[in-house]
PDB file of C-alpha atoms and ligand atoms in Angstrom:
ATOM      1  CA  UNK W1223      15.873  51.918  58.175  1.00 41.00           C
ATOM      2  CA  UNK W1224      13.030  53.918  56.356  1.00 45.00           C
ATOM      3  CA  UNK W1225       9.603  51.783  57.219  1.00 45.00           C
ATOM      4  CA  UNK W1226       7.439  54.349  57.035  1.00 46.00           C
ATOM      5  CA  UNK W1227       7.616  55.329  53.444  1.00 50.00           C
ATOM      6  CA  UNK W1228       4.752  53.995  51.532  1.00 52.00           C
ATOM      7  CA  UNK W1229       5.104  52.263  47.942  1.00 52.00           C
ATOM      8  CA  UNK W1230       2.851  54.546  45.563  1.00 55.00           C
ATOM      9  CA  UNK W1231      -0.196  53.414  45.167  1.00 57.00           C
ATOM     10  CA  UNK W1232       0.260  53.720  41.848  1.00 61.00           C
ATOM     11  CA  UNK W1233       3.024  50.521  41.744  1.00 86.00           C
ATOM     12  CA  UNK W1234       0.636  48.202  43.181  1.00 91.00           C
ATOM     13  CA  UNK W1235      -1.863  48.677  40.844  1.00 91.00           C
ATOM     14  CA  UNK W1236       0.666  48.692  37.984  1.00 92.00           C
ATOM     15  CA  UNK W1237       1.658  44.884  39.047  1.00 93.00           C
ATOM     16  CA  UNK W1238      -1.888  44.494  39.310  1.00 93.00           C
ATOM     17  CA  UNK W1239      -2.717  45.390  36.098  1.00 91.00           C
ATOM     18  CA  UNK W1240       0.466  43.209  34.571  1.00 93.00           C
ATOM     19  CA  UNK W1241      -0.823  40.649  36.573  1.00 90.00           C
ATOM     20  CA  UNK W1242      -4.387  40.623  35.266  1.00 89.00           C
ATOM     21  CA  UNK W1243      -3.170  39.755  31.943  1.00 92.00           C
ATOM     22  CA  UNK W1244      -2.292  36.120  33.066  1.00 92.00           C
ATOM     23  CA  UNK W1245      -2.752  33.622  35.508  1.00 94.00           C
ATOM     24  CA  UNK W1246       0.440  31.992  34.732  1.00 97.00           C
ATOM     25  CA  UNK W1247       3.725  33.665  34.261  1.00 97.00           C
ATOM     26  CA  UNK W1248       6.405  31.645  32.396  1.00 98.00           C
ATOM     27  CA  UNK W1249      10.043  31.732  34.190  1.00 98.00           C
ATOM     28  CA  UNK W1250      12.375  32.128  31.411  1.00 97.00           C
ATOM     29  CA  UNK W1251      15.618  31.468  31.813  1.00 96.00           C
ATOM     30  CA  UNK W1252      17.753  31.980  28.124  1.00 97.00           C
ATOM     31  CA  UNK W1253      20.722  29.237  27.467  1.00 96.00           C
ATOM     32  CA  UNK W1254      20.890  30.515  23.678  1.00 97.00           C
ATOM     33  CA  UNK W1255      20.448  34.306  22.574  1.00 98.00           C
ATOM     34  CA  UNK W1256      18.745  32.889  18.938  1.00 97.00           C
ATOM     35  CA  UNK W1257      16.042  31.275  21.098  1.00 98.00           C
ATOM     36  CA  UNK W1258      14.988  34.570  22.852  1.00 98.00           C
ATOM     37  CA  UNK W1259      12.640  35.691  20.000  1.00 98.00           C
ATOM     38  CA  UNK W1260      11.004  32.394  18.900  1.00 98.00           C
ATOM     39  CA  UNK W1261      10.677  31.314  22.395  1.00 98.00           C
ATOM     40  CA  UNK W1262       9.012  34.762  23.835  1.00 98.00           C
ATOM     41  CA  UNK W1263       6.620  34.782  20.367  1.00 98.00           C
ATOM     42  CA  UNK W1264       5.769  31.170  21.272  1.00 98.00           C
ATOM     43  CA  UNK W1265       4.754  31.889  24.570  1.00 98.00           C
ATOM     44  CA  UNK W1266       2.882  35.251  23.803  1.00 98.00           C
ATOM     45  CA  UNK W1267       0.994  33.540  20.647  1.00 98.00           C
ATOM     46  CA  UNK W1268      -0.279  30.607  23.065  1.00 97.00           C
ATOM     47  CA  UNK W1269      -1.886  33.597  25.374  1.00 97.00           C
ATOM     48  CA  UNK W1270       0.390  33.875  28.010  1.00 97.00           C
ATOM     49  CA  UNK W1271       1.577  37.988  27.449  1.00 97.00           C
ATOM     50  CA  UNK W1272       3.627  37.651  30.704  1.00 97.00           C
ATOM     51  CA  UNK W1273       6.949  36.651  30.703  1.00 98.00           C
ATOM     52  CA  UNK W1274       9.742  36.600  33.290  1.00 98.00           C
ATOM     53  CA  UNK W1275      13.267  36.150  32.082  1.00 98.00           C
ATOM     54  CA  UNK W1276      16.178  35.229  34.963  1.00 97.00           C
ATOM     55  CA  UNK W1277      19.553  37.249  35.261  1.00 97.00           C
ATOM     56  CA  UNK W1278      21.346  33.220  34.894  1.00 96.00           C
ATOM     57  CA  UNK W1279      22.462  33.331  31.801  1.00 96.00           C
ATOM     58  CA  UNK W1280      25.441  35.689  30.167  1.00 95.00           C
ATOM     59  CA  UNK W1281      22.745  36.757  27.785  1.00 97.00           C
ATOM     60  CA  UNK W1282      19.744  37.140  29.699  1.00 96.00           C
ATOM     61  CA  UNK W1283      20.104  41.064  28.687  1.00 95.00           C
ATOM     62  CA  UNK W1284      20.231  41.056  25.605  1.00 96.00           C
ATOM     63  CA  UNK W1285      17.597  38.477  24.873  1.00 97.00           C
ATOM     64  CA  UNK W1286      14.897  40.910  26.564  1.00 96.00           C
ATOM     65  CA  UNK W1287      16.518  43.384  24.693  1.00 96.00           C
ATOM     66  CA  UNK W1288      15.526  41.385  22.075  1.00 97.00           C
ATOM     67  CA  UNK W1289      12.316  40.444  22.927  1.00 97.00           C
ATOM     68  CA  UNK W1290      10.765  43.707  24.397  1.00 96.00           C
ATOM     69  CA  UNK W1291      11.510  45.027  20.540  1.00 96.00           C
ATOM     70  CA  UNK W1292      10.372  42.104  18.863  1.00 97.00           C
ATOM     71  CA  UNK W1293       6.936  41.653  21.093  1.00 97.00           C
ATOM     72  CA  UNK W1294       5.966  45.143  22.482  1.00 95.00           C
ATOM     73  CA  UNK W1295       2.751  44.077  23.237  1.00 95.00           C
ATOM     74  CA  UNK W1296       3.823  41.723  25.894  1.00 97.00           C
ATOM     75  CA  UNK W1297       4.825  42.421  29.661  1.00 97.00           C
ATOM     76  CA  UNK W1298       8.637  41.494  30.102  1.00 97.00           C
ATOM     77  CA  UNK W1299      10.188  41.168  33.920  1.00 97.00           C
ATOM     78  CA  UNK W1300      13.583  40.845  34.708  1.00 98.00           C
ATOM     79  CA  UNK W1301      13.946  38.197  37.782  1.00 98.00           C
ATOM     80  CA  UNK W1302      16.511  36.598  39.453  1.00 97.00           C
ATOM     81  CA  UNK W1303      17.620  39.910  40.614  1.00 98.00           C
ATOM     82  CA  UNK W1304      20.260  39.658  43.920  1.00 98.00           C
ATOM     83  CA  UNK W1305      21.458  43.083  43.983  1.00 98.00           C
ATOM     84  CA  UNK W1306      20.290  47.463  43.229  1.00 97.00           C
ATOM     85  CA  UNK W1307      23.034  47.701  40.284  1.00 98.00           C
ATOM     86  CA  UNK W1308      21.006  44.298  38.672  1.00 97.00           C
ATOM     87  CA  UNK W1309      17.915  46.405  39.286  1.00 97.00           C
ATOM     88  CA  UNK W1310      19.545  49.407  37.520  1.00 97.00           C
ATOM     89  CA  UNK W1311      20.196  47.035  34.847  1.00 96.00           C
ATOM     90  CA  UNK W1312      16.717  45.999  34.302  1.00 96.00           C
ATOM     91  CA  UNK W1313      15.487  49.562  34.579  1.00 96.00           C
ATOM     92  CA  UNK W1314      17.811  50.612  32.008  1.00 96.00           C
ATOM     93  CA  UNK W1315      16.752  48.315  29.249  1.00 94.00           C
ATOM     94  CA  UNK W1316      13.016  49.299  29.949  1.00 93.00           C
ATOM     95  CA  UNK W1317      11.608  46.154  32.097  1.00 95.00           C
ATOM     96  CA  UNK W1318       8.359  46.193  33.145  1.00 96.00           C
ATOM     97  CA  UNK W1319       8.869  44.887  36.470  1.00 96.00           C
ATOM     98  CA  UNK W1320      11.520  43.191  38.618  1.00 97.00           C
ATOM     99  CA  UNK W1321      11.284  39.851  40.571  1.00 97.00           C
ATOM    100  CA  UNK W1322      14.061  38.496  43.014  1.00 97.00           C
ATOM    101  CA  UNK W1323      14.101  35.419  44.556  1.00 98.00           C
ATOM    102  CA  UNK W1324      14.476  36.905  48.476  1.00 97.00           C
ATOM    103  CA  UNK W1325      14.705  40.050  49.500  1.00 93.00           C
ATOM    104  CA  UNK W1326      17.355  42.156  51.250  1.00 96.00           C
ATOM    105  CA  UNK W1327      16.969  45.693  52.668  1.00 95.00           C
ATOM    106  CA  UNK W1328      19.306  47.231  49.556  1.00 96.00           C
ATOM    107  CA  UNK W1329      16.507  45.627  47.161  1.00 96.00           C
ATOM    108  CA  UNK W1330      13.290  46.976  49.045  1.00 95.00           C
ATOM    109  CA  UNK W1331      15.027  50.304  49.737  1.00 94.00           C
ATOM    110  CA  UNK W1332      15.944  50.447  45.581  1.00 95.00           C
ATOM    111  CA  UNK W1333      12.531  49.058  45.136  1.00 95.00           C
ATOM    112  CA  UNK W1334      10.658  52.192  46.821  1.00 93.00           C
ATOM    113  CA  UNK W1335      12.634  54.696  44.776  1.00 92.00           C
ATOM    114  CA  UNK W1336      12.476  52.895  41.416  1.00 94.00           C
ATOM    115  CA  UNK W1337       9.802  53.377  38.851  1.00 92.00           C
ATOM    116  CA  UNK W1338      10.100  50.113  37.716  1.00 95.00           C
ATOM    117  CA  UNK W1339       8.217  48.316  40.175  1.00 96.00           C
ATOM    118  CA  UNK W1340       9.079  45.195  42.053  1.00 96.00           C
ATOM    119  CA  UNK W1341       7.849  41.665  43.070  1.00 97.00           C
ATOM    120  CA  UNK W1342       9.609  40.981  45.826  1.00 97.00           C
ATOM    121  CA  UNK W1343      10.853  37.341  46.836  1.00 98.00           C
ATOM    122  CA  UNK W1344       9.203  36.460  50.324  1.00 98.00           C
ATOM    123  CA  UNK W1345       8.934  32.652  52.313  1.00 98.00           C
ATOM    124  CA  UNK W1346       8.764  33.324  55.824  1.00 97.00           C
ATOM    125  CA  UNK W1347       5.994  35.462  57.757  1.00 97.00           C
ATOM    126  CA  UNK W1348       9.136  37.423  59.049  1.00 96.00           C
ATOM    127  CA  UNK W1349      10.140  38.326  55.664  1.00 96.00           C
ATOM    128  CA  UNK W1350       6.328  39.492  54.651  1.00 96.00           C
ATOM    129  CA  UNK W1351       6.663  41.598  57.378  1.00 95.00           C
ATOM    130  CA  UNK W1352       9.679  43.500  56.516  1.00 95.00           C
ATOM    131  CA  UNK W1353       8.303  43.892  53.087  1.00 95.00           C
ATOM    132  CA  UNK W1354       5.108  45.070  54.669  1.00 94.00           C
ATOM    133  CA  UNK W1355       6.761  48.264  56.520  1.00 93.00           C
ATOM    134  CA  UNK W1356       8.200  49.434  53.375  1.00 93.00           C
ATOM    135  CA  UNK W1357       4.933  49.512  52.108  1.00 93.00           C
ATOM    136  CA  UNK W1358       4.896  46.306  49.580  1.00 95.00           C
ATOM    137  CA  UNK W1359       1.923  44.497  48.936  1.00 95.00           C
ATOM    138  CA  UNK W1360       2.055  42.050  46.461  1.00 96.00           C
ATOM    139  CA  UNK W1361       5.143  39.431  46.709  1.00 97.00           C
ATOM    140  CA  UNK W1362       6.618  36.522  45.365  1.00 98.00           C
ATOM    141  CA  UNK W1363       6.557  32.984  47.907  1.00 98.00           C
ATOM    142  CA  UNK W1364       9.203  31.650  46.608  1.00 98.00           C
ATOM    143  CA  UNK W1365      10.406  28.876  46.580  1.00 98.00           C
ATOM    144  CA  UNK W1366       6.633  27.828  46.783  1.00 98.00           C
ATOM    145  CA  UNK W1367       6.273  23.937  46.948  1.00 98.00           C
ATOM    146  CA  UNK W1368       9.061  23.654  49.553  1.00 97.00           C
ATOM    147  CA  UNK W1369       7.937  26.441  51.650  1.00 98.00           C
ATOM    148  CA  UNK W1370       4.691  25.011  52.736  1.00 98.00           C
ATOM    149  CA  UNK W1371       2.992  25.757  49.448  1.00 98.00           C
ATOM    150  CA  UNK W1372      -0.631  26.560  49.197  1.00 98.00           C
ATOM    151  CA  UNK W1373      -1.088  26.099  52.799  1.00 98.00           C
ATOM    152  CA  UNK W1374       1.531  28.933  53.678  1.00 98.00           C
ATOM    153  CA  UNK W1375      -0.030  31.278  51.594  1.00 98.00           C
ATOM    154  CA  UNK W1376      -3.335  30.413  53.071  1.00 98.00           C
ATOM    155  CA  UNK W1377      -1.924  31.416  56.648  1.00 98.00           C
ATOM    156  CA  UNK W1378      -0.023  34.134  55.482  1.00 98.00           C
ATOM    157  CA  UNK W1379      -3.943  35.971  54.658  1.00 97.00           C
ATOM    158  CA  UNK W1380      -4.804  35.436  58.418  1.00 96.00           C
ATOM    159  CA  UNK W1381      -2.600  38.001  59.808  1.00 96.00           C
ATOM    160  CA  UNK W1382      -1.795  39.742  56.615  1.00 96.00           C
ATOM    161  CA  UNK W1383      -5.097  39.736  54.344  1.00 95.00           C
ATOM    162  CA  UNK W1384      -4.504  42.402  52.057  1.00 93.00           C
ATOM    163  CA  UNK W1385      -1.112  41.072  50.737  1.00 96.00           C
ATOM    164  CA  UNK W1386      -1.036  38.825  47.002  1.00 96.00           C
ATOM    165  CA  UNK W1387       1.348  36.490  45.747  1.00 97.00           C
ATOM    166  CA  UNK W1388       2.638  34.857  42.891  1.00 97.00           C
ATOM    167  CA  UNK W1389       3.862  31.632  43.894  1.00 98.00           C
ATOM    168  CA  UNK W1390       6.867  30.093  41.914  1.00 98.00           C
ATOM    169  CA  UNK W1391       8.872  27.434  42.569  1.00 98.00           C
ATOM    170  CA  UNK W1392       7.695  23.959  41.978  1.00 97.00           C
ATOM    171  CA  UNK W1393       4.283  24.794  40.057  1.00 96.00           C
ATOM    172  CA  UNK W1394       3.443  22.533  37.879  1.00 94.00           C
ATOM    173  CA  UNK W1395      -0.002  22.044  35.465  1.00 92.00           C
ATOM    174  CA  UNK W1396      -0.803  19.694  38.059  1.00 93.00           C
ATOM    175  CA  UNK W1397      -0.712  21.802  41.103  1.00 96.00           C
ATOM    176  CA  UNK W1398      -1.341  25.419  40.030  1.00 97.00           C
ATOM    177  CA  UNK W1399      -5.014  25.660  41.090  1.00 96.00           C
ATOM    178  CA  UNK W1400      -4.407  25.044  44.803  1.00 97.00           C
ATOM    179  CA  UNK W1401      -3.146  28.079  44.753  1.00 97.00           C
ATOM    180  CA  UNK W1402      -4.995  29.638  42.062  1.00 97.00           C
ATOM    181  CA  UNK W1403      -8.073  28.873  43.786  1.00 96.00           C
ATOM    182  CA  UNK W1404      -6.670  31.354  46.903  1.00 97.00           C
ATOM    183  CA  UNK W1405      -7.955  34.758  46.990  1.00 97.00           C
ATOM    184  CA  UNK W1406      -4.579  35.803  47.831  1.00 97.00           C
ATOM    185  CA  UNK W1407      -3.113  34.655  44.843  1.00 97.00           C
ATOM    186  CA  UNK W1408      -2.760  36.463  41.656  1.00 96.00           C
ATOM    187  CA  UNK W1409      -0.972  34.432  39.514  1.00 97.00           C
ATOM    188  CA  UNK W1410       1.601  31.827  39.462  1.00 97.00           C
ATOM    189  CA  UNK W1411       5.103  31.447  38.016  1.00 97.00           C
ATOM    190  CA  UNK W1412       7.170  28.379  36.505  1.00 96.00           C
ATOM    191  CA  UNK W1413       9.696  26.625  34.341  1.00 97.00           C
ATOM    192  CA  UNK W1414       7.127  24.123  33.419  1.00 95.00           C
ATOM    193  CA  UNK W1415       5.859  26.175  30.134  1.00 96.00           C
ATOM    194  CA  UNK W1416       9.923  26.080  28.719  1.00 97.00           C
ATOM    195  CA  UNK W1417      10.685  22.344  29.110  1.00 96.00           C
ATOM    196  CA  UNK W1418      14.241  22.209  28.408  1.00 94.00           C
ATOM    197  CA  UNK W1419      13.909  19.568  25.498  1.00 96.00           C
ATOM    198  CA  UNK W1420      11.449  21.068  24.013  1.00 97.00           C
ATOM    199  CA  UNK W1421      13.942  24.839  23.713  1.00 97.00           C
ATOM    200  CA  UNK W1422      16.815  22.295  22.669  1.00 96.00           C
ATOM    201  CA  UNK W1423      15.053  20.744  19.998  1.00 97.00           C
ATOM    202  CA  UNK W1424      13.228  24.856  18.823  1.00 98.00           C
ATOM    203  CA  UNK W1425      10.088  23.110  19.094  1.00 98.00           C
ATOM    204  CA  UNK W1426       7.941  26.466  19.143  1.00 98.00           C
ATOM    205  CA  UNK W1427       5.017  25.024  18.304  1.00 98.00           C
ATOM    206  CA  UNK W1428       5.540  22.532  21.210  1.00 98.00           C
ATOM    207  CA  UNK W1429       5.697  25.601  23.460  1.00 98.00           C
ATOM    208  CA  UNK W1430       2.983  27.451  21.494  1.00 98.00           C
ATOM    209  CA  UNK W1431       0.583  24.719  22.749  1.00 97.00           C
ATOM    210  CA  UNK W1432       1.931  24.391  26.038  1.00 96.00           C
ATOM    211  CA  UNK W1433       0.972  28.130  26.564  1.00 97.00           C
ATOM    212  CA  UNK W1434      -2.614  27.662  24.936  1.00 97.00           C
ATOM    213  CA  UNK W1435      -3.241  24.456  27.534  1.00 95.00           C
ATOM    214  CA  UNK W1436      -2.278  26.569  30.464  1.00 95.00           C
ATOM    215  CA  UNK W1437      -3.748  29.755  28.959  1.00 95.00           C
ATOM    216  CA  UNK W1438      -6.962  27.909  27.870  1.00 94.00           C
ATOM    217  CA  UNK W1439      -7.163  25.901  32.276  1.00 92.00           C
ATOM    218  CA  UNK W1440      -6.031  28.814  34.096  1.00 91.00           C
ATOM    219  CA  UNK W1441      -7.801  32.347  33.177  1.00 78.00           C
ATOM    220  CA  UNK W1442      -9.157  34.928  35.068  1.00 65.00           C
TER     221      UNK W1442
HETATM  222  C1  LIG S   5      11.932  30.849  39.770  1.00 87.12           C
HETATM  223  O1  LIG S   5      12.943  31.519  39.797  1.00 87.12           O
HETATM  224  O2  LIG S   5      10.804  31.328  39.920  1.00 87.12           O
HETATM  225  C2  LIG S   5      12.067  29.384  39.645  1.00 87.12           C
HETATM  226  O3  LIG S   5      13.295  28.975  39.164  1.00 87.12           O
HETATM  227  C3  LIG S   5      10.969  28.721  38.911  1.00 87.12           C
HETATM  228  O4  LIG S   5      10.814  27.538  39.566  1.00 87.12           O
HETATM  229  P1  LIG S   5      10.485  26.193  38.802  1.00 87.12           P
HETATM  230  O5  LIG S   5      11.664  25.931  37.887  1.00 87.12           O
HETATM  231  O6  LIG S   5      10.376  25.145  39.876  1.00 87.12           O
HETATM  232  O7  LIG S   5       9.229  26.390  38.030  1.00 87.12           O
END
């Protein structure tokens, strides 16, 4: 097991900087490949330039394929990734970051050697630490609100201070600053933003405000 190597610098600070744009990071997850466009735009135009889009759906490719050339100006992650060859699939149609829901060894070993840089999936102390030797720093605590939410997080920055997370899992409008208020936490991540009705129904304008509220409570 390689636990020496260190993560460039470099990748921290580039999810850092993709971070910095916004507090709150829609989860995406595409049922419909004509949504992909409207939806993204929707979220971008109400302020929120980060977007993560999960590996659920049969189209989930192609609809950040889509996306990434209809909004270049926003920052496009590929999550939900399990395995290296979905990895290699996000780093082949240009993703600007990766986030998996728990990590194995194959994914932080991939992660180290990719320059597409990763947010790994973390609940446990244990699992920090593994992350930790490879030389990650900033992490996803997921699944948050049935993990031990803010409060885990919290404890995590005793023994582990310099690490940041983006909590997802559970967030809602009404919860997001307990965490947001942590100095550990960068940003947070949710469904909430998407509300399925509101896709069924292609009620971008809906979503368009959605992002402005949480853009508008939640900034930097
Ligand atoms: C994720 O993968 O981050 C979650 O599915 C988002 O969780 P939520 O639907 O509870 O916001």
């Amino acid at each position: 097991m390689t636990i020496d190597k260190q993560l460039p610098s470099t990748r921290t600070t580039e999810l850092d900087s993709i971070c910095l744009k916004a507090e709150v990071i829609p989860v995406i997850t595409i049922e419909r490949i004509e949504d992909a466009v409207p939806l993204a735009r929707a979220l971008v135009e109400g302020g929120l330039p980060v977007l993560e889009i999960t590996l659920r759906t049969d189209c989930a490719l192609e609809a950040i394929r889509r996306m990434r050339e209809a909004l270049p100006g926003a920052s496009i992650g590929v999550g939900t990734v399990l395995t290296p060859a979905q990895y290699r699939q996000a780093e082949q149609i240009g993703a600007d970051f990766v986030v998996t829901p728990g990590a194995t060894e194959a994914l932080y070993r991939y992660g180290v050697e990719s320059s597409v840089p990763m947010l790994p999936g973390i609940s446990t102390i244990s699992e920090l630490m593994t992350g930790w030797q490879y030389g990650y720093r900033r992490f996803k605590f997921f699944p948050a609100e049935s993990s031990g939410g803010a409060k885990a997080i919290k404890s995590f920055g005793g023994p582990i201070p310099e690490a940041r997370f983006c909590p997802t899992g559970g967030i809602t409008v009404d919860n997001a600053e307990d965490y947001l208020k942590l100095p550990n936490v960068m940003c947070v991540g949710g469904s909430w933003l998407t509300p399925q009705a509101l896709v069924e129904a292609e009620d971008w304008d809906g979503i368009r405000e959605l992002a402005r509220q949480a853009a508008e409570r939640f900034h930097h």
